[in-house]
Amino acid sequence: MKHLMSLAGLSVAGLMLVSCSTQVKEANYQVIPLPQEISVMEQAAPFILSDGTKIMYPEGNERMQKNAEFLASYIKDLTGKSLSVQAGTEGKGILLQLGGSSENPEGYQLKVTDANVVISGPTEAGVFYGIQTLRKSIPVVQGMDIALPAVEISDYPRFSYRGAHLDVSRHFFPVDSVKRFIDMLALHNINRFHWHISDDQGWRIEIKSRPELTEIGSKRTETVIGHNTGKYDGQPYGGFYTQEEAKEIVAYAADRHITVIPEIDMPGHMQAALTAYPELGCTGGPYEVWKIWGISDDVLCAGNDETLKFIDDVLGEIIEIFPSEYIHVGGDECPKVRWKTCPKCQARIKALGIKGDKKHSAEAYLQSFIITHAEKFLNGKGRQIIGWDEILEGGLAPNSTVMSWRGESGGIEAAKQHHDVIMSPNTYLYFDYYQSKDVENEPEAIGGYLPIERVYSYEPMPKSLTPEEQKYIKGVQANLWTEYIPTFSQVEYMELPRMAALAEVQWTMPAKKNYEDFLKRLPGLVDVYDVYKYNYATHVFDVNAVFTPNPQDGTLDVTLSTIDNCPIYYTLDGSEPTAASAQYTEPLKLKENCTFQAVAVRPTGNSRIVKEDIAFNKASMKPVTMLQPVNKQYEFNGAPTLVDGLKGNGNYKTGRWIAFYKNDMEAVIDLKEPTEIQSASISTCVEKGDWVFDARALSVAVSEDGQNFKEVASEKYPAMKQDDKNGVFNHTLTFSPVTARYVKVTALTEHSIPAWHGGKGNPAFLFVDEISLN
């Protein structure tokens, strides 16, 4: 988890000027997020930021005074210079002022001349974002003055809601760590902190009318090791925030123009609360604060009037702590199994006249009753609810805002119903997913694969919405769930630098976005990370290796690059590459088995080593045609993935696997000339909880013309059982030697998930990797 190298030397070095007395280094306005408009005055003299520079703010405006003090502290952190802060609007220096031409309340103008730096905005928040741009423009350097080139910057955010979420229920982080998280948000122009403070594994906020919530519900006896392995660490675990501590965090965020949105997840994810108040559950308990991960079947009893009083008690105190317009009520992942057999819940369904239909069960509509109750209570107090996209099920409470996490479909549906939407799809914005395909050398994560490039590529405005419907997309948020994140250092590692990509998705207009340009600007922001000793991930500074099957030449072509075009060295014999190894100068064309390794060599230290085992067989790098479609969601590089000589690991989202859904895999490989083969094999990746199952059958057929095929081997496989393990499976068929040019390999998907699974009766995904012919 520690830095593998210092990256301070990677930033675009500003122009260094030398006068008679003092060295001067030039600022660079190409920051993250990229401002909307930057006009540099090429011929004008710069403003020289020196020890004597003053920062001025409007007299009597306490928020602007805080802004000025923040700017002074930032400049001291970056340069060591201690600038004076004073009220007033006259004189040479940095002037913060309200006003300007921006129509966006968070917009600002930054104007630099040789006499002054003026940051103006319609609100104190707008000025604060101008300060962040100036802060990130200043190079990290001690003992030098800073030349700020003459410039006019006009900037404003694309979205009004720019959020980041932190789960403190699975693992608890003290007040100082939460403040550090808020500082990270401020650096990235993020203005909403979604604080997940209750769940099955721990209740983390003091509720004075319900003291057992923290006395009992904040503590679990131990914690499962890994992914629900059945083994436990034997260590009691707990922690919660007093109301005074929570108010302190709210004020700390507000000073930085960030609103804290608390989440009390209901009616599911309540096992910690049920442990404290078992009478609120359908069975009456006893319950325990959950020591495993996942979704508990035990939820609030929707038929119990005491449940409604509990909700009112909790939310009544929450709104006294948190002044935010939004209060998050969760609504996600609420199993209905207890409600189906609970006399009170069934009586409530009957009393309300609820009927199930083709869209939803009666119990799903019962959840809407709970969410609507919470909404009415909060609306009566002048607040609005926000919830995960499951609150759509059973009918959406009238004034609800939907946070779409299960992809974008929930957000699209809510926008079509004219409800406000925050886009937060797990496929782009779940920062608890792995950042690297090399998961063996990463801290344990929940799964998935979300490199910074994919975060950056997210476009929150669905094309399926009309321009009028798109107006309901109010913002974007990334989420960090902490089942596998026990330390705050690891929080930083999972957030950074992906938060930089998020910031540009949230702030910068899409026409201004460019990933290659973003990578050029990123090292300057990383210099700032180094100042604050953030434990950021360094994957983006590793060698980027692109492997492309070349059927024409029969080679695997390897293209290498780095963010800063530094020297790259590689080996093919399994030895560790160093500066004494072969230097990469042009794409490599590999034709035989090897262990490929590459490293970027910098004066500040070497990158991590990229390593791939490449195994050729008779199908490798050959043309491949799919007779049935690859699933679009998991298409990655398509059919060539099956013959690229690269094996996938147990994470099906790395791009080394391609998926088939609602149809089978049927691949025809052109061996380009008659070739003798006597075996065929495929690899499959299984993750039953995600509806990813093994193949049900495998067959091989051969042909001389690519049209008429003769089957030479086949085998059927039993349906998977509940206790079958997840992971990588290999299936091989052997047969008498046969000579053919075309080989068709067919793998049947699981068309009906077995009854023991939550997805019973539905088709499963089949993820397939390498096809080997020998």
Short mmCIF file of N, CA, C and O in Angstrom, two decimals, residues 333-443:
data_model
loop_
_atom_site.label_atom_id
_atom_site.label_comp_id
_atom_site.label_asym_id
_atom_site.label_seq_id
_atom_site.Cartn_x
_atom_site.Cartn_y
_atom_site.Cartn_z
N GLU A 333 -31.53 -3.11 -1.78
CA GLU A 333 -31.24 -4.47 -1.36
C GLU A 333 -32.04 -4.88 -0.13
O GLU A 333 -31.49 -5.31 0.88
N CYS A 334 -33.35 -4.75 -0.21
CA CYS A 334 -34.23 -5.13 0.90
C CYS A 334 -34.95 -6.43 0.54
O CYS A 334 -35.96 -6.39 -0.17
N PRO A 335 -34.47 -7.58 1.04
CA PRO A 335 -35.19 -8.83 0.77
C PRO A 335 -36.59 -8.79 1.38
O PRO A 335 -36.81 -8.18 2.44
N LYS A 336 -37.52 -9.46 0.74
CA LYS A 336 -38.91 -9.44 1.20
C LYS A 336 -39.33 -10.78 1.82
O LYS A 336 -40.51 -11.00 2.09
N VAL A 337 -38.35 -11.69 2.05
CA VAL A 337 -38.71 -13.04 2.50
C VAL A 337 -39.38 -13.02 3.86
O VAL A 337 -40.31 -13.79 4.12
N ARG A 338 -38.96 -12.15 4.77
CA ARG A 338 -39.60 -12.07 6.09
C ARG A 338 -41.01 -11.50 5.98
O ARG A 338 -41.93 -11.94 6.66
N TRP A 339 -41.18 -10.52 5.14
CA TRP A 339 -42.50 -9.89 4.98
C TRP A 339 -43.53 -10.88 4.45
O TRP A 339 -44.71 -10.79 4.78
N LYS A 340 -43.07 -11.80 3.60
CA LYS A 340 -44.02 -12.75 2.99
C LYS A 340 -44.67 -13.66 4.02
O LYS A 340 -45.79 -14.13 3.83
N THR A 341 -43.96 -13.93 5.12
CA THR A 341 -44.48 -14.85 6.15
C THR A 341 -44.83 -14.14 7.45
O THR A 341 -45.22 -14.79 8.42
N CYS A 342 -44.70 -12.81 7.49
CA CYS A 342 -44.95 -12.04 8.71
C CYS A 342 -46.42 -11.66 8.80
O CYS A 342 -46.93 -10.95 7.91
N PRO A 343 -47.14 -12.09 9.85
CA PRO A 343 -48.57 -11.73 9.97
C PRO A 343 -48.82 -10.22 9.97
O PRO A 343 -49.78 -9.75 9.36
N LYS A 344 -47.94 -9.46 10.64
CA LYS A 344 -48.13 -8.01 10.69
C LYS A 344 -47.99 -7.37 9.31
O LYS A 344 -48.74 -6.47 8.94
N CYS A 345 -46.96 -7.83 8.56
CA CYS A 345 -46.75 -7.27 7.22
C CYS A 345 -47.89 -7.64 6.29
O CYS A 345 -48.36 -6.81 5.49
N GLN A 346 -48.35 -8.87 6.38
CA GLN A 346 -49.47 -9.28 5.53
C GLN A 346 -50.75 -8.54 5.92
O GLN A 346 -51.56 -8.19 5.05
N ALA A 347 -50.92 -8.27 7.20
CA ALA A 347 -52.08 -7.49 7.63
C ALA A 347 -52.00 -6.06 7.10
O ALA A 347 -53.01 -5.46 6.70
N ARG A 348 -50.78 -5.50 7.08
CA ARG A 348 -50.59 -4.15 6.54
C ARG A 348 -50.92 -4.13 5.04
O ARG A 348 -51.58 -3.20 4.55
N ILE A 349 -50.47 -5.14 4.33
CA ILE A 349 -50.77 -5.24 2.90
C ILE A 349 -52.28 -5.26 2.68
O ILE A 349 -52.83 -4.56 1.80
N LYS A 350 -52.98 -6.04 3.51
CA LYS A 350 -54.44 -6.15 3.37
C LYS A 350 -55.12 -4.84 3.72
O LYS A 350 -56.03 -4.38 3.01
N ALA A 351 -54.66 -4.20 4.82
CA ALA A 351 -55.27 -2.95 5.25
C ALA A 351 -55.10 -1.84 4.22
O ALA A 351 -55.98 -0.99 4.05
N LEU A 352 -53.94 -1.85 3.54
CA LEU A 352 -53.67 -0.82 2.53
C LEU A 352 -54.27 -1.15 1.18
O LEU A 352 -54.23 -0.33 0.25
N GLY A 353 -54.82 -2.37 1.06
CA GLY A 353 -55.39 -2.79 -0.22
C GLY A 353 -54.36 -3.00 -1.30
O GLY A 353 -54.64 -2.83 -2.50
N ILE A 354 -53.14 -3.38 -0.88
CA ILE A 354 -52.05 -3.55 -1.85
C ILE A 354 -52.24 -4.87 -2.60
O ILE A 354 -52.54 -5.90 -2.00
N LYS A 355 -52.05 -4.82 -3.89
CA LYS A 355 -52.12 -6.01 -4.74
C LYS A 355 -50.84 -6.14 -5.56
O LYS A 355 -50.33 -5.15 -6.08
N GLY A 356 -50.35 -7.36 -5.67
CA GLY A 356 -49.23 -7.60 -6.57
C GLY A 356 -49.70 -7.60 -8.02
O GLY A 356 -50.89 -7.78 -8.30
N ASP A 357 -48.78 -7.37 -8.93
CA ASP A 357 -49.12 -7.39 -10.35
C ASP A 357 -47.93 -7.95 -11.12
O ASP A 357 -46.98 -8.48 -10.54
N LYS A 358 -47.97 -7.81 -12.44
CA LYS A 358 -46.90 -8.36 -13.27
C LYS A 358 -45.56 -7.67 -13.02
O LYS A 358 -44.50 -8.26 -13.21
N LYS A 359 -45.63 -6.41 -12.60
CA LYS A 359 -44.39 -5.66 -12.40
C LYS A 359 -43.76 -5.95 -11.05
O LYS A 359 -42.55 -6.14 -10.94
N HIS A 360 -44.57 -5.95 -10.00
CA HIS A 360 -44.02 -6.07 -8.66
C HIS A 360 -44.95 -6.90 -7.77
O HIS A 360 -46.17 -6.92 -7.97
N SER A 361 -44.36 -7.52 -6.77
CA SER A 361 -45.13 -8.25 -5.77
C SER A 361 -45.78 -7.27 -4.81
O SER A 361 -45.41 -6.08 -4.74
N ALA A 362 -46.74 -7.77 -4.03
CA ALA A 362 -47.37 -6.93 -3.00
C ALA A 362 -46.32 -6.44 -2.01
O ALA A 362 -46.39 -5.30 -1.52
N GLU A 363 -45.34 -7.30 -1.71
CA GLU A 363 -44.30 -6.92 -0.76
C GLU A 363 -43.42 -5.79 -1.30
O GLU A 363 -42.94 -4.95 -0.53
N ALA A 364 -43.18 -5.78 -2.61
CA ALA A 364 -42.42 -4.67 -3.21
C ALA A 364 -43.18 -3.36 -3.05
O ALA A 364 -42.59 -2.32 -2.75
N TYR A 365 -44.49 -3.42 -3.24
CA TYR A 365 -45.29 -2.21 -3.03
C TYR A 365 -45.32 -1.81 -1.56
O TYR A 365 -45.44 -0.63 -1.24
N LEU A 366 -45.17 -2.79 -0.66
CA LEU A 366 -45.12 -2.48 0.76
C LEU A 366 -43.87 -1.66 1.10
O LEU A 366 -43.91 -0.79 1.97
N GLN A 367 -42.76 -1.93 0.40
CA GLN A 367 -41.56 -1.13 0.63
C GLN A 367 -41.83 0.33 0.30
O GLN A 367 -41.35 1.23 0.99
N SER A 368 -42.59 0.57 -0.75
CA SER A 368 -42.92 1.94 -1.12
C SER A 368 -43.68 2.65 0.00
O SER A 368 -43.52 3.86 0.21
N PHE A 369 -44.49 1.90 0.75
CA PHE A 369 -45.19 2.46 1.90
C PHE A 369 -44.20 2.99 2.94
O PHE A 369 -44.38 4.08 3.49
N ILE A 370 -43.12 2.21 3.20
CA ILE A 370 -42.11 2.64 4.17
C ILE A 370 -41.37 3.88 3.68
O ILE A 370 -41.18 4.86 4.42
N ILE A 371 -40.95 3.86 2.42
CA ILE A 371 -40.20 4.98 1.87
C ILE A 371 -41.07 6.24 1.83
O ILE A 371 -40.62 7.35 2.15
N THR A 372 -42.34 6.07 1.48
CA THR A 372 -43.26 7.22 1.43
C THR A 372 -43.48 7.79 2.83
O THR A 372 -43.57 9.01 3.01
N HIS A 373 -43.54 6.91 3.84
CA HIS A 373 -43.67 7.40 5.21
C HIS A 373 -42.47 8.27 5.58
O HIS A 373 -42.63 9.36 6.16
N ALA A 374 -41.28 7.78 5.27
CA ALA A 374 -40.08 8.57 5.56
C ALA A 374 -40.10 9.90 4.81
O ALA A 374 -39.73 10.95 5.36
N GLU A 375 -40.55 9.83 3.56
CA GLU A 375 -40.58 11.06 2.76
C GLU A 375 -41.55 12.08 3.35
O GLU A 375 -41.22 13.27 3.46
N LYS A 376 -42.74 11.62 3.74
CA LYS A 376 -43.71 12.56 4.30
C LYS A 376 -43.19 13.21 5.57
O LYS A 376 -43.37 14.40 5.80
N PHE A 377 -42.50 12.40 6.40
CA PHE A 377 -41.94 12.96 7.62
C PHE A 377 -40.91 14.03 7.28
O PHE A 377 -40.94 15.14 7.84
N LEU A 378 -40.00 13.73 6.35
CA LEU A 378 -38.94 14.67 6.01
C LEU A 378 -39.49 15.90 5.29
O LEU A 378 -39.04 17.02 5.55
N ASN A 379 -40.44 15.69 4.39
CA ASN A 379 -41.05 16.83 3.70
C ASN A 379 -41.70 17.78 4.70
O ASN A 379 -41.66 19.00 4.54
N GLY A 380 -42.30 17.20 5.75
CA GLY A 380 -42.92 18.02 6.78
C GLY A 380 -41.92 18.86 7.56
O GLY A 380 -42.29 19.84 8.21
N LYS A 381 -40.67 18.48 7.49
CA LYS A 381 -39.59 19.22 8.15
C LYS A 381 -38.79 20.06 7.15
O LYS A 381 -37.70 20.55 7.46
N GLY A 382 -39.31 20.18 5.94
CA GLY A 382 -38.64 21.00 4.93
C GLY A 382 -37.48 20.32 4.23
O GLY A 382 -36.64 20.99 3.63
N ARG A 383 -37.43 18.98 4.28
CA ARG A 383 -36.34 18.24 3.66
C ARG A 383 -36.87 17.36 2.52
O ARG A 383 -38.06 17.12 2.40
N GLN A 384 -35.92 16.86 1.71
CA GLN A 384 -36.26 15.98 0.59
C GLN A 384 -35.53 14.66 0.76
O GLN A 384 -34.43 14.62 1.33
N ILE A 385 -36.12 13.58 0.25
CA ILE A 385 -35.42 12.30 0.32
C ILE A 385 -34.70 12.01 -0.99
O ILE A 385 -35.08 12.46 -2.06
N ILE A 386 -33.64 11.27 -0.80
CA ILE A 386 -32.93 10.69 -1.94
C ILE A 386 -32.73 9.22 -1.58
O ILE A 386 -32.56 8.87 -0.41
N GLY A 387 -32.81 8.35 -2.58
CA GLY A 387 -32.65 6.93 -2.31
C GLY A 387 -32.04 6.21 -3.50
O GLY A 387 -32.01 6.74 -4.62
N TRP A 388 -31.54 5.00 -3.26
CA TRP A 388 -31.00 4.17 -4.33
C TRP A 388 -32.12 3.78 -5.29
O TRP A 388 -33.30 3.87 -4.96
N ASP A 389 -31.77 3.31 -6.48
CA ASP A 389 -32.77 3.15 -7.53
C ASP A 389 -33.84 2.11 -7.21
O ASP A 389 -34.89 2.09 -7.85
N GLU A 390 -33.63 1.26 -6.17
CA GLU A 390 -34.69 0.32 -5.80
C GLU A 390 -35.95 1.02 -5.32
O GLU A 390 -37.03 0.41 -5.28
N ILE A 391 -35.85 2.31 -4.93
CA ILE A 391 -37.06 3.00 -4.48
C ILE A 391 -38.05 3.19 -5.63
O ILE A 391 -39.20 3.56 -5.40
N LEU A 392 -37.62 2.91 -6.86
CA LEU A 392 -38.54 2.90 -8.00
C LEU A 392 -39.52 1.74 -7.91
O LEU A 392 -40.63 1.80 -8.44
N GLU A 393 -39.08 0.65 -7.27
CA GLU A 393 -39.89 -0.56 -7.24
C GLU A 393 -41.09 -0.35 -6.32
O GLU A 393 -40.95 0.09 -5.19
N GLY A 394 -42.25 -0.69 -6.81
CA GLY A 394 -43.45 -0.50 -6.02
C GLY A 394 -43.99 0.91 -6.07
O GLY A 394 -44.89 1.27 -5.32
N GLY A 395 -43.46 1.73 -6.95
CA GLY A 395 -43.96 3.09 -7.10
C GLY A 395 -43.09 4.07 -6.35
O GLY A 395 -42.74 3.87 -5.19
N LEU A 396 -42.72 5.15 -7.01
CA LEU A 396 -41.78 6.11 -6.45
C LEU A 396 -42.53 7.14 -5.62
O LEU A 396 -43.55 7.68 -6.03
N ALA A 397 -42.01 7.38 -4.41
CA ALA A 397 -42.58 8.44 -3.58
C ALA A 397 -42.49 9.76 -4.36
O ALA A 397 -41.54 10.01 -5.08
N PRO A 398 -43.52 10.62 -4.20
CA PRO A 398 -43.72 11.74 -5.15
C PRO A 398 -42.54 12.67 -5.36
O PRO A 398 -42.27 13.09 -6.48
N ASN A 399 -41.84 13.04 -4.28
CA ASN A 399 -40.78 14.05 -4.42
C ASN A 399 -39.39 13.46 -4.36
O ASN A 399 -38.41 14.17 -4.11
N SER A 400 -39.27 12.15 -4.59
CA SER A 400 -37.99 11.46 -4.40
C SER A 400 -36.99 11.83 -5.48
O SER A 400 -37.35 12.03 -6.64
N THR A 401 -35.72 11.87 -5.08
CA THR A 401 -34.60 11.91 -6.02
C THR A 401 -33.97 10.52 -6.03
O THR A 401 -33.78 9.90 -4.98
N VAL A 402 -33.65 10.03 -7.21
CA VAL A 402 -33.15 8.67 -7.37
C VAL A 402 -31.65 8.70 -7.63
O VAL A 402 -31.17 9.45 -8.48
N MET A 403 -30.91 7.87 -6.87
CA MET A 403 -29.49 7.68 -7.10
C MET A 403 -29.34 6.34 -7.81
O MET A 403 -29.59 5.29 -7.22
N SER A 404 -28.96 6.38 -9.07
CA SER A 404 -28.95 5.19 -9.93
C SER A 404 -27.61 4.48 -9.82
O SER A 404 -26.61 4.97 -10.32
N TRP A 405 -27.61 3.30 -9.16
CA TRP A 405 -26.34 2.58 -8.94
C TRP A 405 -26.26 1.29 -9.74
O TRP A 405 -25.17 0.85 -10.09
N ARG A 406 -27.40 0.65 -10.02
CA ARG A 406 -27.36 -0.62 -10.76
C ARG A 406 -27.35 -0.30 -12.26
O ARG A 406 -28.31 -0.55 -12.99
N GLY A 407 -26.24 0.26 -12.71
CA GLY A 407 -26.19 0.77 -14.07
C GLY A 407 -26.96 2.07 -14.15
O GLY A 407 -27.16 2.77 -13.16
N GLU A 408 -27.44 2.39 -15.35
CA GLU A 408 -28.12 3.66 -15.58
C GLU A 408 -29.63 3.52 -15.73
O GLU A 408 -30.35 4.52 -15.77
N SER A 409 -30.13 2.29 -15.82
CA SER A 409 -31.55 2.08 -16.17
C SER A 409 -32.48 2.72 -15.16
O SER A 409 -33.51 3.31 -15.54
N GLY A 410 -32.15 2.63 -13.86
CA GLY A 410 -33.00 3.24 -12.85
C GLY A 410 -33.05 4.75 -13.01
O GLY A 410 -34.11 5.37 -12.87
N GLY A 411 -31.91 5.35 -13.30
CA GLY A 411 -31.87 6.79 -13.50
C GLY A 411 -32.65 7.21 -14.73
O GLY A 411 -33.34 8.24 -14.73
N ILE A 412 -32.54 6.44 -15.78
CA ILE A 412 -33.28 6.74 -17.01
C ILE A 412 -34.79 6.68 -16.75
O ILE A 412 -35.54 7.57 -17.15
N GLU A 413 -35.21 5.63 -16.06
CA GLU A 413 -36.64 5.48 -15.77
C GLU A 413 -37.13 6.62 -14.88
O GLU A 413 -38.21 7.17 -15.11
N ALA A 414 -36.33 6.99 -13.87
CA ALA A 414 -36.74 8.08 -12.98
C ALA A 414 -36.83 9.40 -13.73
O ALA A 414 -37.76 10.20 -13.52
N ALA A 415 -35.87 9.66 -14.62
CA ALA A 415 -35.90 10.91 -15.40
C ALA A 415 -37.12 10.95 -16.31
O ALA A 415 -37.73 12.01 -16.48
N LYS A 416 -37.46 9.81 -16.87
CA LYS A 416 -38.66 9.76 -17.72
C LYS A 416 -39.93 10.05 -16.91
O LYS A 416 -40.92 10.55 -17.44
N GLN A 417 -39.87 9.73 -15.61
CA GLN A 417 -40.99 10.03 -14.72
C GLN A 417 -40.89 11.44 -14.12
O GLN A 417 -41.66 11.80 -13.24
N HIS A 418 -39.90 12.20 -14.58
CA HIS A 418 -39.68 13.57 -14.14
C HIS A 418 -39.27 13.66 -12.68
O HIS A 418 -39.69 14.57 -11.95
N HIS A 419 -38.42 12.73 -12.25
CA HIS A 419 -37.79 12.80 -10.94
C HIS A 419 -36.33 13.18 -11.12
O HIS A 419 -35.68 12.74 -12.07
N ASP A 420 -35.80 13.96 -10.18
CA ASP A 420 -34.38 14.29 -10.23
C ASP A 420 -33.54 13.03 -10.03
O ASP A 420 -33.94 12.10 -9.31
N VAL A 421 -32.37 13.00 -10.67
CA VAL A 421 -31.52 11.81 -10.71
C VAL A 421 -30.07 12.18 -10.43
O VAL A 421 -29.57 13.19 -10.95
N ILE A 422 -29.40 11.36 -9.63
CA ILE A 422 -27.95 11.41 -9.48
C ILE A 422 -27.41 10.11 -10.09
O ILE A 422 -27.77 9.01 -9.66
N MET A 423 -26.58 10.23 -11.09
CA MET A 423 -26.01 9.06 -11.74
C MET A 423 -24.80 8.55 -10.94
O MET A 423 -23.86 9.30 -10.67
N SER A 424 -24.87 7.26 -10.58
CA SER A 424 -23.80 6.66 -9.78
C SER A 424 -23.62 5.19 -10.15
O SER A 424 -23.57 4.33 -9.28
N PRO A 425 -23.54 4.88 -11.45
CA PRO A 425 -23.54 3.47 -11.87
C PRO A 425 -22.30 2.72 -11.40
O PRO A 425 -21.18 3.21 -11.52
N ASN A 426 -22.53 1.52 -10.88
CA ASN A 426 -21.40 0.72 -10.38
C ASN A 426 -20.41 0.39 -11.49
O ASN A 426 -19.22 0.20 -11.23
N THR A 427 -20.88 0.33 -12.72
CA THR A 427 -20.01 -0.04 -13.83
C THR A 427 -18.96 1.02 -14.15
O THR A 427 -18.00 0.75 -14.88
N TYR A 428 -19.13 2.23 -13.64
CA TYR A 428 -18.16 3.30 -13.87
C TYR A 428 -17.66 3.97 -12.58
O TYR A 428 -16.57 4.55 -12.58
N LEU A 429 -18.45 3.90 -11.51
CA LEU A 429 -18.19 4.79 -10.39
C LEU A 429 -18.17 4.11 -9.03
O LEU A 429 -18.36 4.76 -8.01
N TYR A 430 -17.90 2.80 -9.00
CA TYR A 430 -17.73 2.12 -7.72
C TYR A 430 -16.23 1.96 -7.45
O TYR A 430 -15.57 1.10 -8.02
N PHE A 431 -15.73 2.79 -6.55
CA PHE A 431 -14.29 2.84 -6.32
C PHE A 431 -13.80 1.72 -5.40
O PHE A 431 -12.61 1.66 -5.08
N ASP A 432 -14.71 0.84 -4.97
CA ASP A 432 -14.26 -0.35 -4.24
C ASP A 432 -13.87 -1.48 -5.20
O ASP A 432 -13.41 -2.53 -4.75
N TYR A 433 -14.01 -1.26 -6.51
CA TYR A 433 -13.59 -2.24 -7.49
C TYR A 433 -12.07 -2.15 -7.70
O TYR A 433 -11.45 -1.11 -7.46
N TYR A 434 -11.50 -3.24 -8.19
CA TYR A 434 -10.06 -3.26 -8.48
C TYR A 434 -9.70 -2.21 -9.52
O TYR A 434 -10.46 -1.95 -10.47
N GLN A 435 -8.51 -1.64 -9.38
CA GLN A 435 -8.00 -0.67 -10.35
C GLN A 435 -7.08 -1.32 -11.37
O GLN A 435 -6.73 -0.70 -12.36
N SER A 436 -6.66 -2.55 -11.10
CA SER A 436 -5.67 -3.23 -11.94
C SER A 436 -6.14 -4.64 -12.23
O SER A 436 -6.85 -5.26 -11.43
N LYS A 437 -5.73 -5.16 -13.38
CA LYS A 437 -6.00 -6.57 -13.70
C LYS A 437 -5.14 -7.50 -12.86
O LYS A 437 -5.47 -8.66 -12.66
N ASP A 438 -4.03 -6.98 -12.36
CA ASP A 438 -3.10 -7.78 -11.57
C ASP A 438 -3.58 -7.83 -10.13
O ASP A 438 -2.96 -7.27 -9.22
N VAL A 439 -4.70 -8.51 -9.89
CA VAL A 439 -5.35 -8.46 -8.59
C VAL A 439 -4.52 -9.14 -7.50
O VAL A 439 -4.67 -8.85 -6.31
N GLU A 440 -3.62 -10.03 -7.89
CA GLU A 440 -2.82 -10.72 -6.89
C GLU A 440 -1.87 -9.77 -6.16
O GLU A 440 -1.46 -10.04 -5.04
N ASN A 441 -1.53 -8.66 -6.80
CA ASN A 441 -0.64 -7.69 -6.19
C ASN A 441 -1.38 -6.43 -5.73
O ASN A 441 -0.76 -5.38 -5.53
N GLU A 442 -2.69 -6.55 -5.58
CA GLU A 442 -3.51 -5.46 -5.09
C GLU A 442 -4.07 -5.82 -3.71
O GLU A 442 -4.22 -7.00 -3.39
N PRO A 443 -4.39 -4.81 -2.89
CA PRO A 443 -5.13 -5.12 -1.67
C PRO A 443 -6.48 -5.74 -2.05
O PRO A 443 -7.04 -5.43 -3.09
#
